[in-house]
mmCIF file of C-alpha atoms (C1' of nucleotides) in Angstrom:
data_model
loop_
_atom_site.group_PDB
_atom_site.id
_atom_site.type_symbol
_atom_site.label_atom_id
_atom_site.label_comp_id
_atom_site.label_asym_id
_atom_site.label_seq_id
_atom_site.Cartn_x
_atom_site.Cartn_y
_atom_site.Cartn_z
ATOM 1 C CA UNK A 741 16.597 -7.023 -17.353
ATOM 2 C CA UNK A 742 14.361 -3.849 -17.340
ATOM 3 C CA UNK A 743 15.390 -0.926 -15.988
ATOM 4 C CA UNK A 744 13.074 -1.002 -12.843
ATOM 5 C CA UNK A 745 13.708 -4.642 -12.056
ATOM 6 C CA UNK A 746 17.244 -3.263 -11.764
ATOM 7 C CA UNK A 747 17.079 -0.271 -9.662
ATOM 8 C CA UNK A 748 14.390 -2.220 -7.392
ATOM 9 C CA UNK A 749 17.428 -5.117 -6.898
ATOM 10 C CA UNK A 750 19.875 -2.281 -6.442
ATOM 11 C CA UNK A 751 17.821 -0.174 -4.319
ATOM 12 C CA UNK A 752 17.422 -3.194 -1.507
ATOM 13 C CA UNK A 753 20.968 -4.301 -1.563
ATOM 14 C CA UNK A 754 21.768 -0.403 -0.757
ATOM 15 C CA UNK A 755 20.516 -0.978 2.366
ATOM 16 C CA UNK A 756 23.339 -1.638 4.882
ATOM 17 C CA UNK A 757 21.730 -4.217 6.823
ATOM 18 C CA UNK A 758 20.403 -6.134 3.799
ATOM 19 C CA UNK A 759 24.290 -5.941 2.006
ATOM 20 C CA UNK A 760 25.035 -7.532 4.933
ATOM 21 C CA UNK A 761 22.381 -9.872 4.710
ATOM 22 C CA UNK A 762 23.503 -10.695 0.910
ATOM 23 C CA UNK A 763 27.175 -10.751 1.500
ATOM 24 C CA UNK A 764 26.639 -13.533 4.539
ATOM 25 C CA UNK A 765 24.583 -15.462 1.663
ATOM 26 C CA UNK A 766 26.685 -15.029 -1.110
ATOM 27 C CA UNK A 767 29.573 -16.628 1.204
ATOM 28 C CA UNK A 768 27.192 -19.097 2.673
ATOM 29 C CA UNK A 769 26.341 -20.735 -1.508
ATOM 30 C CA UNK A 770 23.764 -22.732 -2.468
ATOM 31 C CA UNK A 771 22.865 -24.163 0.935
ATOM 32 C CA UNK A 772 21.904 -21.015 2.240
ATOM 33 C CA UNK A 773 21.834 -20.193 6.117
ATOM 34 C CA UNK A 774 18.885 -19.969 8.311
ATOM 35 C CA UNK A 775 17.099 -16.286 9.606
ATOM 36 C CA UNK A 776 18.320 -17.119 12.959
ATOM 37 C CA UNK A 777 21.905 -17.608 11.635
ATOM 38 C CA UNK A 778 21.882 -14.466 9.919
ATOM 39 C CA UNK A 779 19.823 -12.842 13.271
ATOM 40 C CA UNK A 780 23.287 -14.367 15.049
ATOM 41 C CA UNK A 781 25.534 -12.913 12.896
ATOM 42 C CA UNK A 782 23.637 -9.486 12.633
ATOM 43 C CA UNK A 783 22.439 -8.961 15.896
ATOM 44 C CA UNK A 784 19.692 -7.516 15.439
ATOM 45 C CA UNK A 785 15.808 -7.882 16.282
ATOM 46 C CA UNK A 786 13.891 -10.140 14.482
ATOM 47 C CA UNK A 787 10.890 -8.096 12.986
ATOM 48 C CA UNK A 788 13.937 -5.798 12.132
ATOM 49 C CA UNK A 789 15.420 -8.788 9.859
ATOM 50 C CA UNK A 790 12.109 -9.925 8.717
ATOM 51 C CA UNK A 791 11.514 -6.843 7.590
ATOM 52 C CA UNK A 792 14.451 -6.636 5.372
ATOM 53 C CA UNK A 793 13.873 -10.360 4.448
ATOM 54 C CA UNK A 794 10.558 -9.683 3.143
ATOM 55 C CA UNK A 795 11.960 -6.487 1.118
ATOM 56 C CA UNK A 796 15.124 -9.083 -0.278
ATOM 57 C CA UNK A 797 12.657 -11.559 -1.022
ATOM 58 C CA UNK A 798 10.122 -9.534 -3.223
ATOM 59 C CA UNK A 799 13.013 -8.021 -5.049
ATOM 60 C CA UNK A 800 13.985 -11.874 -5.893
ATOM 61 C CA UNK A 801 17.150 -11.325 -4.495
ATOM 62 C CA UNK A 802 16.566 -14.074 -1.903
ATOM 63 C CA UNK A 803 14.179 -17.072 -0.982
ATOM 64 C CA UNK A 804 13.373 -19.262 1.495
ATOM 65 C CA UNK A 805 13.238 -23.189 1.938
ATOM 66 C CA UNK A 806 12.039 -24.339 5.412
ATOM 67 C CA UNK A 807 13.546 -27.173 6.895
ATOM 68 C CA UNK A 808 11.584 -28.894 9.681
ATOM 69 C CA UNK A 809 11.559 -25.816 11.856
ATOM 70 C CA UNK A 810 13.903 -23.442 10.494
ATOM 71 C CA UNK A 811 13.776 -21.243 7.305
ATOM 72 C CA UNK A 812 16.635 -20.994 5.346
ATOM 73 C CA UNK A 813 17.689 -18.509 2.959
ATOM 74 C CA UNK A 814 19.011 -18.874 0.126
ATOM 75 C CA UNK A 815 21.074 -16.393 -2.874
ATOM 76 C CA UNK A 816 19.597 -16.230 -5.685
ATOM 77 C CA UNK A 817 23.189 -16.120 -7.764
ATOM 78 C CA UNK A 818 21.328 -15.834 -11.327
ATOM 79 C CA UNK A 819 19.367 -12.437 -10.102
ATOM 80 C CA UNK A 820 22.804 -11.204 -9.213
ATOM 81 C CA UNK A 821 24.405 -12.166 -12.055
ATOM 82 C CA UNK A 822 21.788 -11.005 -14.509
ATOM 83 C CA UNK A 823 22.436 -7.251 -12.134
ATOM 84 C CA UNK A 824 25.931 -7.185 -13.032
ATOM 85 C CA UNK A 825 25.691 -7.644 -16.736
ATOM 86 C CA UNK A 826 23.230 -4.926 -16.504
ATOM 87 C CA UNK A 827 25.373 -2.767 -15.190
ATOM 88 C CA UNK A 828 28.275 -3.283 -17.177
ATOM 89 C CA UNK A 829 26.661 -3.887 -20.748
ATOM 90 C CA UNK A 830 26.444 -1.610 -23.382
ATOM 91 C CA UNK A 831 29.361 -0.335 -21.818
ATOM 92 C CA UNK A 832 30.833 2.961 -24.061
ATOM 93 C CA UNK A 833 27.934 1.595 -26.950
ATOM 94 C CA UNK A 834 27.708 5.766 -27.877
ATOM 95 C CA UNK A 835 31.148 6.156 -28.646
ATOM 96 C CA UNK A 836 31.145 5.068 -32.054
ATOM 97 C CA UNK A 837 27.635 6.014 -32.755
ATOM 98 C CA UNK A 838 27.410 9.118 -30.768
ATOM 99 C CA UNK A 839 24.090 10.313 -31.192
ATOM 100 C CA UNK A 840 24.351 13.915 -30.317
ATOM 101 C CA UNK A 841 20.792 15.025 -31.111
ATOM 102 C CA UNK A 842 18.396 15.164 -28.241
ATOM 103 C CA UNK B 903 35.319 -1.683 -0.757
ATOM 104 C CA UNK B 904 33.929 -1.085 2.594
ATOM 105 C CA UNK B 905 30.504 -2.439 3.035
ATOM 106 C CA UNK B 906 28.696 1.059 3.748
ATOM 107 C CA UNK B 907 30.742 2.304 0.461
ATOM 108 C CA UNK B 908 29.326 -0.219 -1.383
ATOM 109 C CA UNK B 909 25.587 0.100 0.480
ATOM 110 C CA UNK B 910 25.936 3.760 -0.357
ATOM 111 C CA UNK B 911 26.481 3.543 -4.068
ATOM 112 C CA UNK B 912 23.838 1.031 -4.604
ATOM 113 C CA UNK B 913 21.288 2.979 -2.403
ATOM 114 C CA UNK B 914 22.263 5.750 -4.804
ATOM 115 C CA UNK B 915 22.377 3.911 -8.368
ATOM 116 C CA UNK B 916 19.015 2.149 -7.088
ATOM 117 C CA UNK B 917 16.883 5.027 -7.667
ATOM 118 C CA UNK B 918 15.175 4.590 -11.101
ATOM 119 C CA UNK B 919 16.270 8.101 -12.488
ATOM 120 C CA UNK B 920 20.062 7.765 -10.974
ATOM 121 C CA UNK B 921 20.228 4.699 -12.492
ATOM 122 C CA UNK B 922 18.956 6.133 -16.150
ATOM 123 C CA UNK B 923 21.795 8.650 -15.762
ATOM 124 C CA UNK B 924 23.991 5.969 -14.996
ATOM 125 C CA UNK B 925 23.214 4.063 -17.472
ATOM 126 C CA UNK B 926 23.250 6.800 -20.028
ATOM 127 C CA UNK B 927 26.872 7.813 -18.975
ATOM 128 C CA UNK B 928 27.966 3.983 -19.182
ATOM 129 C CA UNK B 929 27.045 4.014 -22.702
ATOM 130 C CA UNK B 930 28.933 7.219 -23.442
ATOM 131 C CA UNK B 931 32.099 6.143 -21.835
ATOM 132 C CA UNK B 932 35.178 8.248 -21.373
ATOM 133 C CA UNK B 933 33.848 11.630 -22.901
ATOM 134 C CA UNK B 934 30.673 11.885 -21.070
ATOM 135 C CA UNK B 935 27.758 14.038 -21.635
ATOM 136 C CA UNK B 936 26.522 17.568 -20.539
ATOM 137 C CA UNK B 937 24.141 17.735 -18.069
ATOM 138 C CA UNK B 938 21.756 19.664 -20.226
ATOM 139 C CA UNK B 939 22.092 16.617 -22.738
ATOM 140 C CA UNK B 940 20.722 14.297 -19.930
ATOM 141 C CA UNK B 941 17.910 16.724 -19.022
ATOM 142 C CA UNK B 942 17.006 16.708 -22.746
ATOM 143 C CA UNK B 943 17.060 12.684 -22.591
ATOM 144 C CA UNK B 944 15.268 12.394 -18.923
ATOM 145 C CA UNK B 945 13.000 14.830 -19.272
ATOM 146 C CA UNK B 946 12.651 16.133 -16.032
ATOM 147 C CA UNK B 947 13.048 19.440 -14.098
ATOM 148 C CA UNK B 948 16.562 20.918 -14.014
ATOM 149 C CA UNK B 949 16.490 21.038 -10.268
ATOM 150 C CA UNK B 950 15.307 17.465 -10.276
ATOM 151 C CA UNK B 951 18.038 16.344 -12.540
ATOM 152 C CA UNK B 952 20.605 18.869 -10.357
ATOM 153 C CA UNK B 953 19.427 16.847 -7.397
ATOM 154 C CA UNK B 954 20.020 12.927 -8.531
ATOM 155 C CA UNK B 955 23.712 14.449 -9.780
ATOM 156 C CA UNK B 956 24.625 15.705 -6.601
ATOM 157 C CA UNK B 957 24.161 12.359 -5.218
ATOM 158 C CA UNK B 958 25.590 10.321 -7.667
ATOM 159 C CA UNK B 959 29.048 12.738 -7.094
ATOM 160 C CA UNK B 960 28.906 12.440 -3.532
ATOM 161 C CA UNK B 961 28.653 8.655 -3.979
ATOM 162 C CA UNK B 962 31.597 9.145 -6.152
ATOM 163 C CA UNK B 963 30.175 7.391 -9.324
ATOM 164 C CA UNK B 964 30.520 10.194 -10.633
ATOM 165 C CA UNK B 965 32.168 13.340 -11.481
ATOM 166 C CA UNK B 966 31.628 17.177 -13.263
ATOM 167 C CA UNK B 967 34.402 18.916 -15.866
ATOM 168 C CA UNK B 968 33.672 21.680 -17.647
ATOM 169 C CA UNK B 969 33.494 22.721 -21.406
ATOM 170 C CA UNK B 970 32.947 26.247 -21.176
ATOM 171 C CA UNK B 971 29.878 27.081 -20.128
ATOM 172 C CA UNK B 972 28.769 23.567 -20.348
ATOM 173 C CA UNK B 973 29.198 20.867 -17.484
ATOM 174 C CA UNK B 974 30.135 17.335 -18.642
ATOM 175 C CA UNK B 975 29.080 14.319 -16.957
ATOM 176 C CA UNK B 976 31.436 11.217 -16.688
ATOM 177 C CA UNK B 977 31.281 8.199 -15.421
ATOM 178 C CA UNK B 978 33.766 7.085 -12.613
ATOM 179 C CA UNK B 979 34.355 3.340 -13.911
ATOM 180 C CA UNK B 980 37.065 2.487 -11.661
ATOM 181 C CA UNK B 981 34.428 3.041 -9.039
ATOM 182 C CA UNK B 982 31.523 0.800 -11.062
ATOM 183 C CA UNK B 983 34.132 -2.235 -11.342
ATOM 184 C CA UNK B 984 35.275 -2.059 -7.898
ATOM 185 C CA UNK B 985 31.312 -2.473 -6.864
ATOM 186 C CA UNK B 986 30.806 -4.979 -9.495
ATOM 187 C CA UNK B 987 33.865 -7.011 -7.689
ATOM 188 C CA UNK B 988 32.219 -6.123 -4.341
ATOM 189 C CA UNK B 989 29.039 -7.980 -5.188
ATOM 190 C CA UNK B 990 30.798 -11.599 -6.435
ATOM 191 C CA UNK B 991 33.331 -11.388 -4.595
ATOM 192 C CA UNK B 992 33.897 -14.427 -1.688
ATOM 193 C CA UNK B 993 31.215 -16.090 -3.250
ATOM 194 C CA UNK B 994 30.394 -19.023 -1.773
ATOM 195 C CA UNK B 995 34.026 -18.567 0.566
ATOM 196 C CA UNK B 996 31.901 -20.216 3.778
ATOM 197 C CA UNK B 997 30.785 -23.390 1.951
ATOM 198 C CA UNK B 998 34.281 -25.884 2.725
ATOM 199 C CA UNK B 999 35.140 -23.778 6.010
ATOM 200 C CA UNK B 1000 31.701 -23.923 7.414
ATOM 201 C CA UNK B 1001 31.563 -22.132 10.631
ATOM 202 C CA UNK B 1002 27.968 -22.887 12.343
ATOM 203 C CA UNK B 1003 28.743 -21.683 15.290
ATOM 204 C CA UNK B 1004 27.181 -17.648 15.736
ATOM 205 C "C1'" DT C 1150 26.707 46.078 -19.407
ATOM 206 C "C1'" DT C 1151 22.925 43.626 -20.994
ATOM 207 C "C1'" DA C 1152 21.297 39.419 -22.668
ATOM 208 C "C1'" DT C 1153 21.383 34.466 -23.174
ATOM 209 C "C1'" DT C 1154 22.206 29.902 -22.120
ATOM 210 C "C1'" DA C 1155 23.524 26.490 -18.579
ATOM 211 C "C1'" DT C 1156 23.170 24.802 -14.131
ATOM 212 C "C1'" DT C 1157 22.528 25.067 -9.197
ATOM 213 C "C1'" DT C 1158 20.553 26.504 -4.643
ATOM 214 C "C1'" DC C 1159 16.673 27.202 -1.725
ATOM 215 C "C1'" DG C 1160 12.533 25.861 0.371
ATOM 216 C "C1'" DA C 1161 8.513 23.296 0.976
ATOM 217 C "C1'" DT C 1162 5.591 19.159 0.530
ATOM 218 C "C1'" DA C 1163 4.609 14.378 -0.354
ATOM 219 C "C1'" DA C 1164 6.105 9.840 -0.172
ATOM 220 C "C1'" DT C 1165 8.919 6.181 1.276
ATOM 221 C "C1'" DT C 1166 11.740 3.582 4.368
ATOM 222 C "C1'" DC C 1167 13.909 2.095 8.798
ATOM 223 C "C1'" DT C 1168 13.504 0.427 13.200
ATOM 224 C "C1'" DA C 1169 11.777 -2.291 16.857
ATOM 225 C "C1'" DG C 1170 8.354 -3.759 20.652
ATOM 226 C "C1'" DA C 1171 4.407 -6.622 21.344
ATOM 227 C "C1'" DA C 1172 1.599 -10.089 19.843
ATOM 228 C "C1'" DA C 1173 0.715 -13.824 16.694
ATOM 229 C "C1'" DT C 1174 1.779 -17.971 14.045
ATOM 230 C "C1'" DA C 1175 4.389 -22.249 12.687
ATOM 231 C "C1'" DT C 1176 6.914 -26.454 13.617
ATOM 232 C "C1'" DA C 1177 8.520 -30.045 16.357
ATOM 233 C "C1'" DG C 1178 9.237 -32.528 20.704
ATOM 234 C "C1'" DT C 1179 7.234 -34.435 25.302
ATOM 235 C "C1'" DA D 720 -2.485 -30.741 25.038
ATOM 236 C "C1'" DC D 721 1.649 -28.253 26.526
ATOM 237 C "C1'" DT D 722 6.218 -26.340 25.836
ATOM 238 C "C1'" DA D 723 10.049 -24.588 23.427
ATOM 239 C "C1'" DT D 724 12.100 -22.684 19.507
ATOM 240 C "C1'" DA D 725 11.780 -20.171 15.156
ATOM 241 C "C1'" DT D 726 9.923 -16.635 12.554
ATOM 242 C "C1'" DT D 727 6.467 -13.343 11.129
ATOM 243 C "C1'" DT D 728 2.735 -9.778 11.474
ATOM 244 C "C1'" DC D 729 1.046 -5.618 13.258
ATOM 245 C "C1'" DT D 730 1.696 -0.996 14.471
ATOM 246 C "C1'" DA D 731 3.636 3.332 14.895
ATOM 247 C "C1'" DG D 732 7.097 6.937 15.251
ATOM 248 C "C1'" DA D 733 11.501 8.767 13.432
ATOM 249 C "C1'" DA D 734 14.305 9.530 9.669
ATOM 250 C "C1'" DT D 735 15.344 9.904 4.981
ATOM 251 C "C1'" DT D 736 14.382 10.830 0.213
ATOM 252 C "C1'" DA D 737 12.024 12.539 -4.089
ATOM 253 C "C1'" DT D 738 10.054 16.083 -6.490
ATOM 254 C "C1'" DC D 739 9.783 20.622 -8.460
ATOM 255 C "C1'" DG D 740 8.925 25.841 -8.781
ATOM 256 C "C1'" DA D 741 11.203 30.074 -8.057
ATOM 257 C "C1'" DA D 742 15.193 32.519 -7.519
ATOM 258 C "C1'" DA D 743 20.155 32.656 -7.795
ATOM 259 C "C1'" DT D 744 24.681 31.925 -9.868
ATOM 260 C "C1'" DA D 745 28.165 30.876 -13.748
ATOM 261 C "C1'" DA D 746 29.967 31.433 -18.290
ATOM 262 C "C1'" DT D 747 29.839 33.479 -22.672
ATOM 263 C "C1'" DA D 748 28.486 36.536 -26.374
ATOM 264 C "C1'" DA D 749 26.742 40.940 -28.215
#
DNA sequence: TTATTATTTCGATAATTCTAGAAATATAGT
DNA sequence: ACTATATTTCTAGAATTATCGAAATAATAA
């Protein structure tokens, strides 16, 4: 994962609203919940959650499969996965080889 | 982890250059690196570099020591696990006790 | 005490992001 | 076609954040 694909993921999850968003569809699995589930749960207007949808979404965080009238959302658990092996890898990989030049 | 916590250190970690000195302090594990090591690595303005730290200590995912006149840079990884755990945790808890009501 | 290196504080500007009301669009049922 | 429900688009103001030069502070050495 490149280094901007990361802190883009990281930087939309560090939203409040959207952890929120994440943490109901992490619980919720592979079947996802609809936007007016998560508007339920949340509480709060719905250009508001659109809005943080859109920003989940283009981050590839998220995505969306309607179902007669209702959109639901889905995780996407390999993006997240892929972001915590990011930030764990290469863990203490300068110790050893401690490269103290510039 | 409290759910702002957690939005708080992502928000912070999900700034490209945060996330370089992050990254650059995972790799060097327990004995850290001086801040002017960083700037030498980043390349950016001292007051720049001055700035991202600030946040990342407030955050808590990091912290300062000092080696004489030097300040050393080390990653908190108790702090880093705990968020890692935060992300996966409860996955997919809501998919046997489905509650559909709001 | 003066000089040198290391790092931070201050201050100002540019850019980005959050929030939500109003209007628009999409889907399905009657 | 009309209605109801579900969701998005448009728009704009408020708030937050990023960036960096200049000046200030901290630690050490001469």
């Amino acid at each position: 994962m490149k280094l901007d694909t990361a802190a883009n993921i990281l930087a939309k999850i560090g939203n409040p609203t959207r952890l929120r968003i994440v943490r109901l569809l992490v619980r919720a699995g592979d079947e996802g919940l609809p936007v007016g589930m998560i508007q339920k749960k949340l509480k709060i207007p719905g250009s508001t959650l659109t809005h943080h949808i859109t920003h989940l979404k283009s981050a590839g965080v998220i995505r969306q499969e309607r179902q007669q009238a209702t959109l639901i959302c889905k995780m996407e658990f390999e993006v997240l996965r892929n972001l915590v092996d990011y930030l764990t890898e290469e863990c203490c990989a300068d110790i050893d080889a401690r490269e103290d030049a510039a």
